[in-house]
Amino acid sequence: MKKPAAARARKAAPAKKPSAAKSAAAGKRAGVNDDIGADTRLELYRLQYEIRVCEKKAYDLFLQNLVKGTSHLSLGQEAIAAGFAGAMKPGDKSFCTYRGHAHTLARGVPMEKMLGELMQRDNGLMRGKGGSMHLTSEEHGVMGSYAIIGAHLPIACGAAWRAQYLGHDDVSVCFFGDGTTNIGAFHEALNFAKIWNLPVVFVCENNLYMEYTPIGDVTAVEHPAADRAPAYGLPKIIVDGNDADAVYRVAQEALEKARSGGGPSLIECKTYRHSGHSRADPGAYRPKGELEEWLKRDPVKIYRERLAEFGIKEAQIKKIEKAIDEELDQAVENCKAAPLPPEEIMTTDVYADGGWAWRN
Amino acid sequence: MKKPAAARARKAAPAKKPSAAKSAAAGKRAGVNDDIGADTRLELYRLQYEIRVCEKKAYDLFLQNLVKGTSHLSLGQEAIAAGFAGAMKPGDKSFCTYRGHAHTLARGVPMEKMLGELMQRDNGLMRGKGGSMHLTSEEHGVMGSYAIIGAHLPIACGAAWRAQYLGHDDVSVCFFGDGTTNIGAFHEALNFAKIWNLPVVFVCENNLYMEYTPIGDVTAVEHPAADRAPAYGLPKIIVDGNDADAVYRVAQEALEKARSGGGPSLIECKTYRHSGHSRADPGAYRPKGELEEWLKRDPVKIYRERLAEFGIKEAQIKKIEKAIDEELDQAVENCKAAPLPPEEIMTTDVYADGGWAWRN
Amino acid sequence: MAELTYREAVARGIAQEMRRDENVVFLGEDVAKAGGVFKATVGLYDEFGPLRVRDTPISEQAILGAAMGAAMTGLKPIAEIMFSDFLAVCFDFIANEFPKSRYMSNGQTKCPLVVRTGNGAGSRFGAQHSQSVENWAMMIPGLKVVAPSSPADVIGLLAASVRDPDPVIFFEHKSLYAVKGEVPDGEILDTLGTAKILRAGKDATIIALALMVPRALEAADILARDHGIDCEVIDVRSLVPLDTQTILGSVSRTGRLFTVEENPRLCGWGAEIASIAADECFYDLDGPIVRITTPHIPLPAADNLEDIVLPTPQRIVQKIVQSMN
Amino acid sequence: MAELTYREAVARGIAQEMRRDENVVFLGEDVAKAGGVFKATVGLYDEFGPLRVRDTPISEQAILGAAMGAAMTGLKPIAEIMFSDFLAVCFDFIANEFPKSRYMSNGQTKCPLVVRTGNGAGSRFGAQHSQSVENWAMMIPGLKVVAPSSPADVIGLLAASVRDPDPVIFFEHKSLYAVKGEVPDGEILDTLGTAKILRAGKDATIIALALMVPRALEAADILARDHGIDCEVIDVRSLVPLDTQTILGSVSRTGRLFTVEENPRLCGWGAEIASIAADECFYDLDGPIVRITTPHIPLPAADNLEDIVLPTPQRIVQKIVQSMN
Ligand SMILES: Cc1ncc(C[n+]2csc(CCOP(=O)(O)OP(=O)(O)O)c2C)c(N)n1
Ligand SMILES: Cc1ncc(C[n+]2csc(CCOP(=O)(O)OP(=O)(O)O)c2C)c(N)n1
Ligand SMILES: [Mg+2]
Ligand SMILES: [Mg+2]
């Protein structure tokens, strides 16, 4: 993955409420004194575009019954994955949920490896053994995707503890949804991270829904993560999760804080998923017009427009898109052609000796 | 149990920090316009005195190896049990921890029944089957004592949900320690209680320690319960837990709020346990002088002094004390004389049919 | 008589009990307005309204704790834990609270509630959403444990569970939700603790549960047709109480016992039954007791792998033929 | 040679491994400054300091989750869960996280950690602080499960667990903490997956674990002296990996198998072993396999009741005599 320029983040102001924040800055930006810069912007766009087209493809493949089991798309939430991955350094660790395609791709995992796993083929990241909810690529710092709500928050603490103990300078970043803020492990992890001053960043992607239930129906506070931050001695941080630049800046700051011994952060990103929760969920529980409102703030669309505002040429953008489109087509072909996982791997890697023997 | 006069509670001001709060009001009180009144005060004293002498006796019996297993005393925390029980109505429900002797007595369970259980005799509350950590007396509204940290907070929510659903006007009161605020079930219960607007009162007895570890060493905020209240949309309430009047007022208010449909409260009572955590723990982990400081604020002692300030005669107090002393002596005699539980109850009451058959 | 899916039977069973008794209430994640992620509770919210059918936050401990507190004080809650794998995040209530309070209080406390949960493999969901965990409940004294294999059993055993005065863990098999079966009209009420002989046979006894029941039946057909082995097939239905009379009676007649278990092998329900048979009808046994289980591994997601790890009719046949010769 | 208590052996075992490897770290509630509620970790904080021996909040999920994250990325954590009953509040890590990540990631992820926990009855603590829950771990594929019965085994098996590349659940028996035993000087390193024949015998095999081991030995003495029955006694020591060779070898020689289990009966470790024996050495068996267990009930607190529910030497003798005649 190309690394964005190491521009220092500005103090991130909490985003306005998404409905009000609508490209407030359009036309006002100047390319010159910009803190992010063209290279990074192109990279942030590239990541968002890759996630967008790959997720759409995953959905098509699901409808064709080529993606098996389940799949949880991040359509509409691309800016968060891109903004964080853009700010993370190679050794940093990502901990994801079942909705982990975006973060996995953003850390540099090839689309083919990810789609192969969704299609449960032998070319998949885990050769089909884990499936879409458990994407893991340690070589890219993707330390696993966890499908039981809450578990990976304490696990991310542990990875951060190791960094602190060994004097490594990597940061663990843990992504989760709004619904996850109501489970016990959230509470335990946040308190633990703070008292041990761990280099971990907790990122809540508040897409307004659990599976089908609006988060507001079941949460005692308005901002499910941010309003809990003071309970762990942490500042309240809210960011517009549909604005990759805003996410990038907040991410830079939190990562830098963690890396320099400043301890954990909890960041709430306001966003929306364009698709249903999983599989073919039509999202019928959404009030009419809600999706349409959010589509106006489509992160990929607004970011593409912003590139133009910052003077980036359409040809440059097109080139990036084309490369990804081609890679994706090839990835799909390769996955379709890939064999199923061989039967013998069914019992491998239960234990460290490679096998599953529980007896002699 | 004699019910205190139904005086309306005044708005409870958060207590000053215990070290500073030292009988600030001494000598300034007037008996006439007092919101609590002599009858209730005598009752609050009676409860505190009963708990005090009974807990001391339990400790003696433990040292004599007559109390078996373990026991967790509330010496020093009597004002909280008395203040709440004084404010609760007969149908209200108490949910306690292993440190539940005080609350059990305060709801009117006879000392003999409780000591019998600690001594694991057939005359015990549960005939020795539960032991000191599980004191239960449904007829007194003591819905159980729970020995796994956190579990009874959601359970109390359930009892409150039943009241709400059936239109009953009882309130569930759930007592727990400072250490309990860091476990996941705390978080889940508080959020749940708030969103369902349940008639439940959560009472954190902050005695500064878990078993041996100071709560401040492992908690991200200064006030482990109160500083978390806003995370559940609740007001921050701190009260001097060594002042039975202050506790009584706050309890009245929270109970009234819950009873009238105003939903849950979370109350942090600042206190200190005079004894060790359990059994014969000498409390060696405490800084020198800390206990001595707190002994100056001994709730039973200061309350007794206050009775005098309010013009209650020494003879009245002595009479109460004597009655309890006598009852206690008799209770101990009866327990010593009581038989062990008979072997046949070992397998009774696993299931509702009275037996334990898991097969035909 | 109507033909219902297993999924529809769940909703009908709950509705039957909610109509009968106002104290029956139902809570879980996405169960109300959305009708459940398996669509097994569609219609309940509309019929019984928001006070009796309630959506919760993702707080499994609060769900089970609230169910317990309500049960202790007079309601009859049905709580849904979406996938049985998630029993692990609220296991304290399963293992330490529900089943012990009555005993510890010497009979003062009651806990009449039902925990329904989607159990088992076959959906290609991977290791954290596919487990068969009936033994997680069976091993805990004080619980009752039920796992129906047909739509009619779903209704009858669910009704029995709701009316039972003790805590019942009710395992619905995810891969059976779409399966159809004949269901009598009117109220259905079955009895916990009763196994069912679904096929009589004289050569061997096969004991199965939930999704393994149709597979055992299919295997028995093949064994009879191709190998001349006449198997009795028993659907255990209820692990606690356990109908040992029916099981041991059958084993005594046939002289052979095979269990077909979806769980990973170690400490599965079949181990318990095998140990009972090896003790109590040892002298009636004509050969080894053989357990046919999923290997002791986490479950793979890939469809071809998942299909071969679970016991199949073919594997059942092969194991039984091998052992009977 | 020194005489140590089982409690002292725990501290010595941990210290041995912490001296050997700087990546061994230790965390739990009250384990550091206070030396543990069972005083089994006294001295470690002083020797290894606050960065390696850490007190935690009452957050069992955070304890195990943090141990896992550290293990995945290079440390060797030892985590204490004070009482094994509390495994229920962090069971997701035991059942769904530790044991599945390596498999699901197709071997990318490692999880080398040890969870130590105080297990078992005898302290009159009642139903929520006295359980024997080895089967909670044994039933989960991907874990290793150890339960030593003597001070020397504590050190050797703890060292083996710390050096093992897989997650190990290490059950220390609370009622053995005060028991003394001879312990060799110097480093001790044992091997997981090895049962020990503690007494040779020809008439019957008794298999036991942890606190039941001394009781089985005592029973064997009585059986030999008073009843002329010569029992072989095996300490299983490690439930996973399970040393079936030693166990089945013994059963084949003696022809009889008895298990002595502290757990409530259903799905205890003995059920699994019984089912293996009933399959694999059926034709060597001369009589029923009998399991001697705690009845399937929550545990009572009262001392006289607790004493009679656990298997005693007397009950073991009586059951074996009854079955052998
Ligand atoms: C402990 C647990 N409970 C329930 C579920 C089922 N479940 C999967 S995703 C989900 C919704 C999660 O919502 P949120 O945290 O907002 O994340 P999102 O899916 O919106 O990204 C639920 C309830 C689960 N996987 N684990
Ligand atoms: C889940 C769980 N973890 C640990 C324990 C062991 N334990 C019993 S009491 C206690 C300290 C509790 O502290 P606090 O909540 O402050 O209550 P206090 O004892 O001070 O009243 C601990 C850790 C437990 N019983 N349950
Ligand atoms: Mg969400
Ligand atoms: Mg405390």
Short mmCIF file of C-alpha atoms in Angstrom, two decimals, chain B residues 93 95 117 124-131 134 136-139 142-152 154-166 168 172 183-189 191-192 195-198 345-354 357-360, chain C residues 22-27 51-52 54-75 77 89 92-93 96-97 99 101-110 138 140-144 165-167 193 239-246 248 272 276 280:
data_model
loop_
_atom_site.label_atom_id
_atom_site.label_comp_id
_atom_site.label_asym_id
_atom_site.label_seq_id
_atom_site.Cartn_x
_atom_site.Cartn_y
_atom_site.Cartn_z
CA LYS B 93 -37.25 -5.99 46.54
CA PHE B 95 -30.91 -7.71 45.53
CA GLU B 117 -27.25 -19.82 57.75
CA GLY B 124 -30.67 -21.10 58.81
CA LEU B 125 -32.57 -19.07 56.28
CA MET B 126 -31.88 -21.66 53.63
CA ARG B 127 -31.09 -24.52 55.98
CA GLY B 128 -27.41 -24.25 55.13
CA LYS B 129 -27.86 -25.00 51.47
CA GLY B 130 -26.91 -21.55 50.24
CA GLY B 131 -24.46 -20.31 52.83
CA HIS B 134 -26.56 -16.36 49.14
CA THR B 136 -32.43 -15.06 50.52
CA SER B 137 -35.72 -14.36 52.21
CA GLU B 138 -38.44 -13.72 49.70
CA GLU B 139 -41.01 -13.08 52.41
CA VAL B 142 -34.72 -10.19 49.97
CA MET B 143 -34.62 -11.72 46.51
CA GLY B 144 -31.26 -13.27 46.91
CA SER B 145 -27.61 -12.56 47.45
CA TYR B 146 -25.42 -13.13 44.44
CA ALA B 147 -21.80 -14.12 44.63
CA ILE B 148 -20.69 -13.65 41.06
CA ILE B 149 -19.94 -10.02 40.53
CA GLY B 150 -22.42 -8.16 38.37
CA ALA B 151 -25.08 -10.79 37.79
CA HIS B 152 -27.73 -9.34 40.03
CA PRO B 154 -29.62 -7.36 35.21
CA ILE B 155 -31.69 -9.62 37.46
CA ALA B 156 -32.91 -6.60 39.40
CA CYS B 157 -33.87 -5.05 36.06
CA GLY B 158 -36.03 -8.08 35.40
CA ALA B 159 -37.87 -7.79 38.69
CA ALA B 160 -38.44 -4.13 37.93
CA TRP B 161 -39.67 -4.98 34.47
CA ARG B 162 -42.24 -7.30 36.02
CA ALA B 163 -43.47 -4.52 38.29
CA GLN B 164 -43.77 -2.19 35.33
CA TYR B 165 -45.53 -4.78 33.17
CA LEU B 166 -48.00 -5.85 35.82
CA HIS B 168 -47.23 -3.18 40.58
CA SER B 172 -36.21 -3.16 43.04
CA ILE B 183 -17.62 -5.61 34.94
CA GLY B 184 -19.64 -5.89 31.77
CA ALA B 185 -22.96 -6.76 33.38
CA PHE B 186 -22.97 -3.38 35.14
CA HIS B 187 -22.92 -1.60 31.80
CA GLU B 188 -25.58 -3.77 30.23
CA ALA B 189 -27.91 -3.45 33.19
CA ASN B 191 -28.33 0.92 29.82
CA PHE B 192 -31.18 -1.58 29.86
CA ILE B 195 -34.09 2.56 27.99
CA TRP B 196 -36.96 0.56 29.48
CA ASN B 197 -37.43 3.21 32.18
CA LEU B 198 -37.50 0.56 34.87
CA ILE B 345 -32.15 -32.05 51.84
CA MET B 346 -28.96 -32.38 49.89
CA THR B 347 -30.95 -33.25 46.77
CA THR B 348 -34.17 -31.33 47.32
CA ASP B 349 -35.31 -28.23 45.44
CA VAL B 350 -33.14 -28.53 42.39
CA TYR B 351 -36.31 -28.49 40.33
CA ALA B 352 -39.75 -27.09 41.07
CA ASP B 353 -41.11 -30.56 41.81
CA GLY B 354 -38.91 -30.51 44.88
CA ALA B 357 -34.44 -36.09 38.90
CA TRP B 358 -32.82 -35.44 35.54
CA ARG B 359 -33.92 -38.81 34.15
CA ASN B 360 -36.64 -41.36 34.45
CA GLU C 22 -50.77 -12.83 29.66
CA ASN C 23 -47.72 -13.32 31.82
CA VAL C 24 -45.80 -14.78 28.91
CA VAL C 25 -43.51 -12.06 27.56
CA PHE C 26 -40.86 -12.26 24.89
CA LEU C 27 -37.59 -10.37 24.45
CA LEU C 51 -45.20 -4.36 25.89
CA ARG C 52 -45.08 -8.11 25.44
CA ARG C 54 -39.62 -6.39 23.03
CA ASP C 55 -36.50 -5.53 21.10
CA THR C 56 -33.39 -5.28 23.24
CA PRO C 57 -29.93 -3.84 22.84
CA ILE C 58 -27.01 -6.16 22.12
CA SER C 59 -26.75 -7.03 25.79
CA GLU C 60 -27.15 -10.75 26.19
CA GLN C 61 -26.43 -10.59 29.90
CA ALA C 62 -29.17 -8.02 30.33
CA ILE C 63 -31.55 -10.14 28.27
CA LEU C 64 -31.06 -13.26 30.36
CA GLY C 65 -30.74 -11.39 33.63
CA ALA C 66 -33.95 -9.48 32.97
CA ALA C 67 -35.69 -12.70 32.02
CA MET C 68 -34.57 -14.25 35.28
CA GLY C 69 -35.64 -11.34 37.46
CA ALA C 70 -39.02 -11.29 35.77
CA ALA C 71 -39.39 -15.04 36.12
CA MET C 72 -38.50 -14.92 39.81
CA THR C 73 -41.23 -12.40 40.46
CA GLY C 74 -44.11 -13.70 38.42
CA LEU C 75 -43.70 -13.46 34.68
CA PRO C 77 -40.36 -14.80 29.93
CA VAL C 89 -21.36 -14.12 26.36
CA ASP C 92 -23.05 -16.91 33.87
CA PHE C 93 -26.83 -16.83 33.77
CA ASN C 96 -24.57 -20.07 37.68
CA GLU C 97 -27.79 -18.07 38.08
CA PRO C 99 -30.08 -23.25 37.70
CA SER C 101 -31.10 -20.01 42.81
CA ARG C 102 -33.90 -22.40 43.69
CA TYR C 103 -31.50 -24.85 45.30
CA MET C 104 -29.43 -22.25 47.12
CA SER C 105 -32.53 -20.60 48.53
CA ASN C 106 -33.84 -23.96 49.66
CA GLY C 107 -36.83 -23.69 47.36
CA GLN C 108 -37.77 -20.06 47.93
CA THR C 109 -36.82 -18.85 44.49
CA LYS C 110 -38.37 -19.90 41.21
CA MET C 138 -26.92 -30.37 29.56
CA ILE C 140 -25.35 -27.80 34.18
CA PRO C 141 -27.50 -29.22 37.01
CA GLY C 142 -30.82 -27.45 37.38
CA LEU C 143 -31.60 -26.73 33.74
CA LYS C 144 -33.90 -28.51 31.35
CA PRO C 165 -41.79 -24.27 36.23
CA ASP C 166 -38.04 -24.59 35.66
CA PRO C 167 -35.55 -22.86 33.35
CA GLY C 193 -38.50 -35.85 29.06
CA LEU C 239 -31.73 -34.12 27.01
CA VAL C 240 -32.90 -33.08 30.47
CA PRO C 241 -35.05 -34.67 31.63
CA LEU C 242 -33.64 -37.63 29.78
CA ASP C 243 -35.91 -40.50 28.85
CA THR C 244 -33.50 -43.25 29.78
CA GLN C 245 -36.30 -45.80 29.94
CA THR C 246 -37.04 -45.53 26.26
CA LEU C 248 -32.20 -48.27 27.58
CA GLU C 272 -23.42 -39.30 28.72
CA ILE C 276 -25.30 -44.78 31.12
CA GLU C 280 -26.89 -50.03 33.15
#
